[in-house]
Every structure is written in structure tokens, then in C-alpha cells.
Amino acid sequence: MPPPPAARAKVLRAFAELLVESGERAATLEAVADRAGVSKGGLLYHFPSKDALVDGVLDHLSALTSADVETMRAAPEGAADYLLRTSTVIDGEFGVVYLAVSRLAQGPYPRARDVLDEAQAAWTQTVREELGDPVLSRAVSLMGEGLYALASFGATGLGDREIDDLLVLVRDVAAARATTARPRA
Amino acid sequence: MPPPPAARAKVLRAFAELLVESGERAATLEAVADRAGVSKGGLLYHFPSKDALVDGVLDHLSALTSADVETMRAAPEGAADYLLRTSTVIDGEFGVVYLAVSRLAQGPYPRARDVLDEAQAAWTQTVREELGDPVLSRAVSLMGEGLYALASFGATGLGDREIDDLLVLVRDVAAARATTARPRA
DNA sequence: GTCTATAATCAGATAGAC
DNA sequence: GTCTATCTGATTATAGAC
């Protein structure tokens, strides 16, 4: 097949960035077109309506999530480590698109909620395969979600040091819970 | 002083509910007025502009946060318990207003971010006073934020059972970290 | 495949009656 | 203190040229 038009990808990226940086309200067709470097008419050629544009990012996140879960599963540092560290990265492609969809999920787009729900379930499941303990896995997954939430409104974010500390805690607890009788060897 | 007009409070409540249920875009002056049972003109008497309405919820959250932290500090079940349990309640007054502001924080309202930041800091600090351990306190605080985030887009929420499990985990870890040498008695 | 121009709709805000 | 009516500007979407 012929290479997909570059304009399409640029429009999707611009839409996601605007949603994250300035919110749903600011992500108008005109603003998206401007940032993508096309005209409003040009945008509407690729995405005939705003709903079509929304569907575009939703599909994009679905694809990215599948790839992300594979990477997470294969990560040498482990799934929990991978999850918490990437949950503070909101300027990578995945972070931007994930946060963009979590903004859409607040509006009248029920499918956005479904896509997020699936991502959340896949992460929790993958962490659980690694840690074994379901409660601890849920805790890690919740922390990841909390990190995204904080980062998304530019709160006084956590640095690498703080994430390191959390991961040490998680590993200690995992070890303690694995050896049932006498924790911490 | 005379009793504050009931319409003002009803408008604020309606605005917060609409923000949470349907997003920033749906929370128009007309929609807010309708839900509050007043006309657009009536609304604009109490809040002369949309910015004034936004300032209204922000101030409201500030007041509610101070009260919430006091309640948390005095909670017989403990601060961590109180935080995680109330983080799944998004239909109480505090939950609605907190989530409403976290939505405003995504738009062009820098003060919303400040107010949320303060709430976050106050919670983490209060939990830390109870648990002692700063890393564990941060973990609990992040879980609370994650629970709010999940609840806010109506994800497959966690039930009371799951919260109970998490709290048992937190208490175990707190106990283990308190007795430095030999965890868990 | 991308543009300009424009129609239709909707949001925010003002004026003035009651 | 609350209402109706109205204006202005922004936003989505369409039509048709290039």
C-alpha cells in the first residue's frame, strides 16, 4: 500500500498535544489545523468531522497500548519498574496520547472510557504476572495512575529519586510477601 | 449577616456536577443555569462572568480542603484509611468539587492547579504524620490520586473489598518498616 | 489532496423590564 | 434578585475553486 499521508499523522499528533496542554475546550478544529500546519479544510479532508478525529486518536491509543504491553512484558528491569517510570513521562508519544484520551473520556465519548479501561486492565495483569501478589499489583497499578494524574495537571511532580524509593519499597514488599513465614530473609 | 442566597450555592453545585459528569465543554452557562433552576441572567447576577464562576468553585474547594484535612487528622480509623476510602467517593460534596477542579486544571486556569497542589501536599503530609515513613506515605497518597482518577472516568472501580486489602497491605508494611530489625513481630 | 469562503449553530455577555 | 431579549464572537461543517 502507498505510504499513509503525513498530514494525517501530524493532525492526530497536534490534536493530542492540544488536548493535553490546553484541555478539551482549546482543541478546536482551527487550533488543531494551525498546529499541524494545514488549513481547516485540509484537516476536514482527512477527518470529515470532529467525531472522526476523536475516533482517530482512540484507535491510535489502542494500537500503542498493545505495543506498550509487549514492551512492558519484555522489559529487563521488570514490569512494575517499567510502569512506574513511564507513568511520569508525559511527553513521549504514548504519554501524550494516553493523557489525551483520558481527557476525552471526561466528555461525551464513551468509547474513550473503554479504551482506557482496557489499558488499565492490561497493565495490572502484566504487573501481576511479575509480582504474583494481586493486592500489591493493584497498588502498583494505582500508583501509576496517580502519577499520570499528577503529571497531567503539572503538579509538583515526583523526580527520579522518589520513583527509585517507591520501587525499592515495592521490591521489598514483594520479597516479604513471597516468603510467607519470615519476611525479608 | 443575612443568610447567603440559596441560588448561589445551587449554581456552584450545578457547575461542579456538570464538569464531573460531562466535562468542561458541556458546562456552559446555559446548562449550569438550567440545572440550578435559574435563568442565564439570574446566574450572571451572582457570577458576573464565567471566570467568576470558576473562581467560585476554586474558593469552595479551598475551604472544603481545610475542613477535610482536619477531619482526616482526627479520624479514628487513621489518616491513610480515611484517605483511601474517601478517594472512591465521588458523589459526596468533596469528591464532586475536587474532581470538578481537577478538570478545570486542564484548561486555562492556573489557579486550579495551585489549589489541587495544596490539597495533595496537605494529604501527603497528614498521612506521613501517621505512618512516619515518607516513601510509604507517598505511595498511599499516589494510590488515593489513582483511585480518584479511575473513579472519575467511571472505570471498573474498586470495591470495598479491594480497598480493605490495600489497607491491610499498608498497615503490614508500616509495621514492618517501624521495627527496623525484625519486621512483623 | 489542500485551499478559501461562507453558512448554521452555539457560547458568553449586556441591557433593561419586573 | 431574577427574568427575557438581544448582540457579538467563536466553532463546526459545507461548497466549490485550484
Short mmCIF file of N, CA and C in Angstrom, two decimals, chain A residues 31-156:
data_model
loop_
_atom_site.label_atom_id
_atom_site.label_comp_id
_atom_site.label_asym_id
_atom_site.label_seq_id
_atom_site.Cartn_x
_atom_site.Cartn_y
_atom_site.Cartn_z
N ALA A 31 -7.55 25.35 15.81
CA ALA A 31 -6.29 25.28 16.55
C ALA A 31 -5.49 24.05 16.15
N VAL A 32 -6.19 22.93 15.96
CA VAL A 32 -5.50 21.70 15.56
C VAL A 32 -4.89 21.88 14.18
N ALA A 33 -5.67 22.43 13.26
CA ALA A 33 -5.17 22.63 11.90
C ALA A 33 -3.94 23.53 11.92
N ASP A 34 -4.01 24.63 12.67
CA ASP A 34 -2.87 25.54 12.74
C ASP A 34 -1.62 24.82 13.21
N ARG A 35 -1.76 24.07 14.31
CA ARG A 35 -0.58 23.42 14.87
C ARG A 35 -0.03 22.36 13.92
N ALA A 36 -0.93 21.70 13.20
CA ALA A 36 -0.48 20.65 12.29
C ALA A 36 0.07 21.24 10.99
N GLY A 37 -0.12 22.54 10.81
CA GLY A 37 0.39 23.17 9.60
C GLY A 37 -0.46 22.93 8.37
N VAL A 38 -1.76 22.69 8.59
CA VAL A 38 -2.68 22.57 7.46
C VAL A 38 -3.84 23.54 7.68
N SER A 39 -4.68 23.65 6.67
CA SER A 39 -5.85 24.52 6.84
C SER A 39 -7.01 23.71 7.41
N LYS A 40 -8.02 24.42 7.82
CA LYS A 40 -9.19 23.74 8.37
C LYS A 40 -9.78 22.78 7.34
N GLY A 41 -9.87 23.27 6.10
CA GLY A 41 -10.40 22.43 5.02
C GLY A 41 -9.56 21.18 4.82
N GLY A 42 -8.25 21.35 4.86
CA GLY A 42 -7.35 20.22 4.69
C GLY A 42 -7.56 19.17 5.78
N LEU A 43 -7.71 19.65 7.02
CA LEU A 43 -7.97 18.73 8.13
C LEU A 43 -9.26 17.95 7.88
N LEU A 44 -10.28 18.67 7.45
CA LEU A 44 -11.58 18.03 7.27
C LEU A 44 -11.62 17.07 6.08
N TYR A 45 -10.58 17.10 5.27
CA TYR A 45 -10.49 16.10 4.22
C TYR A 45 -10.12 14.74 4.85
N HIS A 46 -9.17 14.76 5.77
CA HIS A 46 -8.73 13.51 6.41
C HIS A 46 -9.71 13.02 7.47
N PHE A 47 -10.27 13.97 8.21
CA PHE A 47 -11.24 13.61 9.25
C PHE A 47 -12.50 14.44 9.03
N PRO A 48 -13.52 13.84 8.44
CA PRO A 48 -14.68 14.59 7.98
C PRO A 48 -15.48 15.28 9.08
N SER A 49 -15.24 14.91 10.31
CA SER A 49 -15.96 15.56 11.41
C SER A 49 -15.10 15.47 12.67
N LYS A 50 -15.53 16.19 13.68
CA LYS A 50 -14.75 16.13 14.92
C LYS A 50 -14.81 14.73 15.53
N ASP A 51 -15.94 14.09 15.42
CA ASP A 51 -16.05 12.73 15.93
C ASP A 51 -15.06 11.80 15.24
N ALA A 52 -14.88 11.99 13.95
CA ALA A 52 -13.92 11.16 13.22
C ALA A 52 -12.51 11.39 13.76
N LEU A 53 -12.22 12.62 14.11
CA LEU A 53 -10.91 12.95 14.67
C LEU A 53 -10.72 12.26 16.02
N VAL A 54 -11.77 12.30 16.83
CA VAL A 54 -11.72 11.62 18.13
C VAL A 54 -11.50 10.13 17.92
N ASP A 55 -12.25 9.52 17.01
CA ASP A 55 -12.06 8.10 16.73
C ASP A 55 -10.62 7.82 16.32
N GLY A 56 -10.04 8.75 15.59
CA GLY A 56 -8.66 8.59 15.16
C GLY A 56 -7.70 8.42 16.33
N VAL A 57 -7.77 9.29 17.32
CA VAL A 57 -6.86 9.16 18.48
C VAL A 57 -7.17 7.91 19.27
N LEU A 58 -8.45 7.57 19.38
CA LEU A 58 -8.83 6.37 20.13
C LEU A 58 -8.19 5.13 19.51
N ASP A 59 -8.31 5.01 18.19
CA ASP A 59 -7.69 3.87 17.51
C ASP A 59 -6.18 3.88 17.70
N HIS A 60 -5.62 5.07 17.63
CA HIS A 60 -4.18 5.20 17.80
C HIS A 60 -3.76 4.69 19.17
N LEU A 61 -4.49 5.07 20.23
CA LEU A 61 -4.13 4.62 21.57
C LEU A 61 -4.25 3.10 21.68
N SER A 62 -5.29 2.53 21.08
CA SER A 62 -5.44 1.08 21.13
C SER A 62 -4.20 0.39 20.59
N ALA A 63 -3.74 0.86 19.45
CA ALA A 63 -2.55 0.26 18.84
C ALA A 63 -1.33 0.45 19.73
N LEU A 64 -1.16 1.67 20.25
CA LEU A 64 0.00 1.95 21.09
C LEU A 64 -0.01 1.11 22.36
N THR A 65 -1.20 0.87 22.91
CA THR A 65 -1.29 0.11 24.15
C THR A 65 -0.82 -1.34 23.95
N SER A 66 -1.26 -1.94 22.88
CA SER A 66 -0.82 -3.32 22.60
C SER A 66 0.70 -3.38 22.55
N ALA A 67 1.29 -2.44 21.84
CA ALA A 67 2.75 -2.43 21.73
C ALA A 67 3.38 -2.18 23.10
N ASP A 68 2.78 -1.27 23.88
CA ASP A 68 3.35 -0.92 25.18
C ASP A 68 3.35 -2.12 26.12
N VAL A 69 2.26 -2.86 26.11
CA VAL A 69 2.17 -4.02 27.00
C VAL A 69 3.21 -5.06 26.62
N GLU A 70 3.46 -5.22 25.34
CA GLU A 70 4.51 -6.15 24.92
C GLU A 70 5.88 -5.70 25.42
N THR A 71 6.16 -4.41 25.26
CA THR A 71 7.43 -3.87 25.74
C THR A 71 7.57 -4.07 27.24
N MET A 72 6.48 -3.82 27.95
CA MET A 72 6.46 -3.94 29.40
C MET A 72 6.76 -5.37 29.82
N ARG A 73 6.14 -6.30 29.11
CA ARG A 73 6.30 -7.72 29.45
C ARG A 73 7.74 -8.16 29.23
N ALA A 74 8.37 -7.56 28.24
CA ALA A 74 9.73 -7.96 27.89
C ALA A 74 10.79 -7.10 28.57
N ALA A 75 10.37 -6.10 29.33
CA ALA A 75 11.33 -5.15 29.91
C ALA A 75 12.28 -5.86 30.86
N PRO A 76 13.59 -5.69 30.66
CA PRO A 76 14.56 -6.36 31.52
C PRO A 76 14.47 -5.92 32.98
N GLU A 77 14.12 -4.64 33.20
CA GLU A 77 14.03 -4.14 34.57
C GLU A 77 12.75 -4.59 35.27
N GLY A 78 11.86 -5.23 34.54
CA GLY A 78 10.63 -5.72 35.13
C GLY A 78 9.44 -4.83 34.84
N ALA A 79 8.25 -5.40 34.93
CA ALA A 79 7.04 -4.69 34.54
C ALA A 79 6.70 -3.54 35.49
N ALA A 80 6.83 -3.77 36.79
CA ALA A 80 6.49 -2.73 37.77
C ALA A 80 7.40 -1.51 37.58
N ASP A 81 8.68 -1.79 37.42
CA ASP A 81 9.65 -0.73 37.20
C ASP A 81 9.28 0.05 35.93
N TYR A 82 9.04 -0.69 34.88
CA TYR A 82 8.69 -0.05 33.60
C TYR A 82 7.44 0.82 33.74
N LEU A 83 6.43 0.29 34.41
CA LEU A 83 5.17 1.03 34.54
C LEU A 83 5.36 2.34 35.29
N LEU A 84 5.97 2.28 36.46
CA LEU A 84 6.10 3.50 37.27
C LEU A 84 7.00 4.53 36.60
N ARG A 85 8.04 4.06 35.93
CA ARG A 85 8.93 5.04 35.30
C ARG A 85 8.28 5.70 34.09
N THR A 86 7.55 4.92 33.32
CA THR A 86 6.93 5.54 32.14
C THR A 86 5.71 6.37 32.51
N SER A 87 5.17 6.18 33.73
CA SER A 87 4.00 6.95 34.14
C SER A 87 4.32 8.40 34.46
N THR A 88 5.61 8.74 34.47
CA THR A 88 5.94 10.14 34.70
C THR A 88 6.36 10.81 33.40
N VAL A 89 6.44 10.01 32.33
CA VAL A 89 6.85 10.55 31.04
C VAL A 89 5.61 10.95 30.25
N ILE A 90 5.33 12.23 30.26
CA ILE A 90 4.11 12.65 29.57
C ILE A 90 4.42 13.38 28.28
N ASP A 91 5.69 13.35 27.88
CA ASP A 91 5.98 14.00 26.60
C ASP A 91 6.39 12.99 25.52
N GLY A 92 6.48 11.74 25.89
CA GLY A 92 6.67 10.71 24.87
C GLY A 92 5.37 10.50 24.12
N GLU A 93 5.43 9.76 23.02
CA GLU A 93 4.21 9.60 22.24
C GLU A 93 3.11 8.91 23.04
N PHE A 94 3.48 7.84 23.74
CA PHE A 94 2.43 7.12 24.47
C PHE A 94 1.80 8.00 25.54
N GLY A 95 2.62 8.69 26.31
CA GLY A 95 2.10 9.54 27.37
C GLY A 95 1.14 10.59 26.85
N VAL A 96 1.52 11.22 25.79
CA VAL A 96 0.67 12.27 25.23
C VAL A 96 -0.68 11.71 24.80
N VAL A 97 -0.65 10.60 24.07
CA VAL A 97 -1.89 10.04 23.56
C VAL A 97 -2.75 9.49 24.70
N TYR A 98 -2.11 8.88 25.69
CA TYR A 98 -2.88 8.34 26.82
C TYR A 98 -3.59 9.47 27.57
N LEU A 99 -2.87 10.53 27.86
CA LEU A 99 -3.49 11.64 28.57
C LEU A 99 -4.56 12.32 27.71
N ALA A 100 -4.30 12.40 26.42
CA ALA A 100 -5.30 13.00 25.53
C ALA A 100 -6.61 12.23 25.62
N VAL A 101 -6.51 10.91 25.59
CA VAL A 101 -7.73 10.10 25.66
C VAL A 101 -8.38 10.22 27.04
N SER A 102 -7.57 10.34 28.08
CA SER A 102 -8.18 10.46 29.40
C SER A 102 -8.92 11.78 29.52
N ARG A 103 -8.56 12.75 28.70
CA ARG A 103 -9.33 13.99 28.68
C ARG A 103 -10.62 13.83 27.90
N LEU A 104 -10.52 13.13 26.79
CA LEU A 104 -11.72 12.86 26.00
C LEU A 104 -12.73 12.04 26.81
N ALA A 105 -12.20 11.18 27.68
CA ALA A 105 -13.07 10.30 28.46
C ALA A 105 -13.97 11.10 29.40
N GLN A 106 -13.61 12.34 29.64
CA GLN A 106 -14.43 13.18 30.53
C GLN A 106 -15.60 13.78 29.78
N GLY A 107 -15.53 13.77 28.49
CA GLY A 107 -16.60 14.33 27.68
C GLY A 107 -17.52 13.24 27.18
N PRO A 108 -18.27 13.56 26.13
CA PRO A 108 -19.31 12.64 25.66
C PRO A 108 -18.76 11.58 24.72
N TYR A 109 -17.70 10.88 25.12
CA TYR A 109 -17.12 9.86 24.27
C TYR A 109 -16.95 8.56 25.04
N PRO A 110 -18.00 7.79 25.16
CA PRO A 110 -17.95 6.57 25.97
C PRO A 110 -16.85 5.62 25.53
N ARG A 111 -16.55 5.59 24.25
CA ARG A 111 -15.51 4.67 23.77
C ARG A 111 -14.15 5.01 24.38
N ALA A 112 -13.93 6.28 24.67
CA ALA A 112 -12.67 6.67 25.30
C ALA A 112 -12.51 5.96 26.64
N ARG A 113 -13.58 5.88 27.39
CA ARG A 113 -13.52 5.18 28.68
C ARG A 113 -13.17 3.71 28.48
N ASP A 114 -13.76 3.09 27.48
CA ASP A 114 -13.47 1.68 27.22
C ASP A 114 -11.99 1.46 26.92
N VAL A 115 -11.45 2.30 26.06
CA VAL A 115 -10.05 2.14 25.67
C VAL A 115 -9.14 2.30 26.89
N LEU A 116 -9.44 3.26 27.76
CA LEU A 116 -8.63 3.45 28.96
C LEU A 116 -8.76 2.26 29.90
N ASP A 117 -9.97 1.77 30.02
CA ASP A 117 -10.24 0.63 30.88
C ASP A 117 -9.41 -0.57 30.46
N GLU A 118 -9.34 -0.79 29.16
CA GLU A 118 -8.57 -1.92 28.64
C GLU A 118 -7.08 -1.75 28.95
N ALA A 119 -6.57 -0.54 28.76
CA ALA A 119 -5.16 -0.29 29.06
C ALA A 119 -4.87 -0.58 30.53
N GLN A 120 -5.74 -0.07 31.39
CA GLN A 120 -5.58 -0.25 32.82
C GLN A 120 -5.57 -1.74 33.19
N ALA A 121 -6.50 -2.49 32.64
CA ALA A 121 -6.59 -3.92 32.93
C ALA A 121 -5.34 -4.66 32.46
N ALA A 122 -4.87 -4.30 31.26
CA ALA A 122 -3.69 -4.98 30.72
C ALA A 122 -2.46 -4.71 31.58
N TRP A 123 -2.31 -3.50 32.05
CA TRP A 123 -1.17 -3.18 32.90
C TRP A 123 -1.21 -3.95 34.21
N THR A 124 -2.37 -3.88 34.88
CA THR A 124 -2.50 -4.57 36.16
C THR A 124 -2.18 -6.05 36.00
N GLN A 125 -2.70 -6.64 34.95
CA GLN A 125 -2.49 -8.06 34.69
C GLN A 125 -1.00 -8.37 34.49
N THR A 126 -0.34 -7.51 33.72
CA THR A 126 1.08 -7.75 33.43
C THR A 126 1.93 -7.61 34.68
N VAL A 127 1.63 -6.60 35.48
CA VAL A 127 2.38 -6.43 36.74
C VAL A 127 2.14 -7.63 37.64
N ARG A 128 0.91 -8.11 37.63
CA ARG A 128 0.58 -9.24 38.48
C ARG A 128 1.32 -10.51 38.08
N GLU A 129 1.51 -10.68 36.78
CA GLU A 129 2.28 -11.84 36.32
C GLU A 129 3.69 -11.80 36.87
N GLU A 130 4.19 -10.58 37.07
CA GLU A 130 5.55 -10.46 37.58
C GLU A 130 5.62 -10.60 39.10
N LEU A 131 4.73 -9.86 39.79
CA LEU A 131 4.83 -9.79 41.25
C LEU A 131 4.11 -10.93 41.95
N GLY A 132 3.19 -11.56 41.27
CA GLY A 132 2.45 -12.64 41.90
C GLY A 132 1.31 -12.12 42.75
N ASP A 133 1.61 -11.31 43.74
CA ASP A 133 0.62 -10.81 44.68
C ASP A 133 -0.39 -9.87 44.01
N PRO A 134 -1.69 -10.22 44.05
CA PRO A 134 -2.70 -9.38 43.40
C PRO A 134 -2.90 -8.03 44.08
N VAL A 135 -2.82 -7.99 45.39
CA VAL A 135 -3.04 -6.73 46.10
C VAL A 135 -1.90 -5.75 45.83
N LEU A 136 -0.69 -6.25 45.91
CA LEU A 136 0.47 -5.40 45.63
C LEU A 136 0.44 -4.92 44.17
N SER A 137 0.01 -5.79 43.27
CA SER A 137 -0.07 -5.42 41.87
C SER A 137 -1.07 -4.28 41.66
N ARG A 138 -2.18 -4.39 42.34
CA ARG A 138 -3.17 -3.33 42.24
C ARG A 138 -2.60 -2.02 42.80
N ALA A 139 -1.88 -2.13 43.89
CA ALA A 139 -1.26 -0.94 44.49
C ALA A 139 -0.32 -0.26 43.49
N VAL A 140 0.50 -1.07 42.82
CA VAL A 140 1.45 -0.51 41.84
C VAL A 140 0.70 0.15 40.69
N SER A 141 -0.32 -0.54 40.22
CA SER A 141 -1.11 -0.01 39.12
C SER A 141 -1.78 1.32 39.50
N LEU A 142 -2.29 1.38 40.73
CA LEU A 142 -2.90 2.63 41.20
C LEU A 142 -1.88 3.75 41.29
N MET A 143 -0.68 3.41 41.74
CA MET A 143 0.36 4.44 41.82
C MET A 143 0.68 4.97 40.44
N GLY A 144 0.73 4.08 39.47
CA GLY A 144 0.97 4.51 38.09
C GLY A 144 -0.10 5.49 37.64
N GLU A 145 -1.34 5.15 37.91
CA GLU A 145 -2.44 6.03 37.53
C GLU A 145 -2.34 7.37 38.27
N GLY A 146 -1.98 7.31 39.55
CA GLY A 146 -1.80 8.53 40.31
C GLY A 146 -0.69 9.41 39.75
N LEU A 147 0.39 8.80 39.34
CA LEU A 147 1.50 9.56 38.76
C LEU A 147 1.06 10.26 37.48
N TYR A 148 0.33 9.53 36.65
CA TYR A 148 -0.19 10.15 35.43
C TYR A 148 -1.10 11.33 35.76
N ALA A 149 -1.97 11.12 36.74
CA ALA A 149 -2.92 12.17 37.10
C ALA A 149 -2.19 13.42 37.58
N LEU A 150 -1.20 13.22 38.45
CA LEU A 150 -0.45 14.37 38.95
C LEU A 150 0.29 15.07 37.82
N ALA A 151 0.97 14.26 36.99
CA ALA A 151 1.73 14.85 35.89
C ALA A 151 0.82 15.61 34.95
N SER A 152 -0.40 15.12 34.82
CA SER A 152 -1.29 15.71 33.82
C SER A 152 -1.72 17.11 34.17
N PHE A 153 -1.74 17.46 35.45
CA PHE A 153 -2.00 18.88 35.72
C PHE A 153 -0.75 19.58 36.22
N GLY A 154 0.39 19.04 35.79
CA GLY A 154 1.64 19.72 36.08
C GLY A 154 1.86 19.99 37.55
N ALA A 155 1.43 19.05 38.40
CA ALA A 155 1.65 19.21 39.82
C ALA A 155 3.15 19.13 40.10
N THR A 156 3.52 19.52 41.31
CA THR A 156 4.90 19.38 41.72
C THR A 156 5.27 17.91 41.58
#
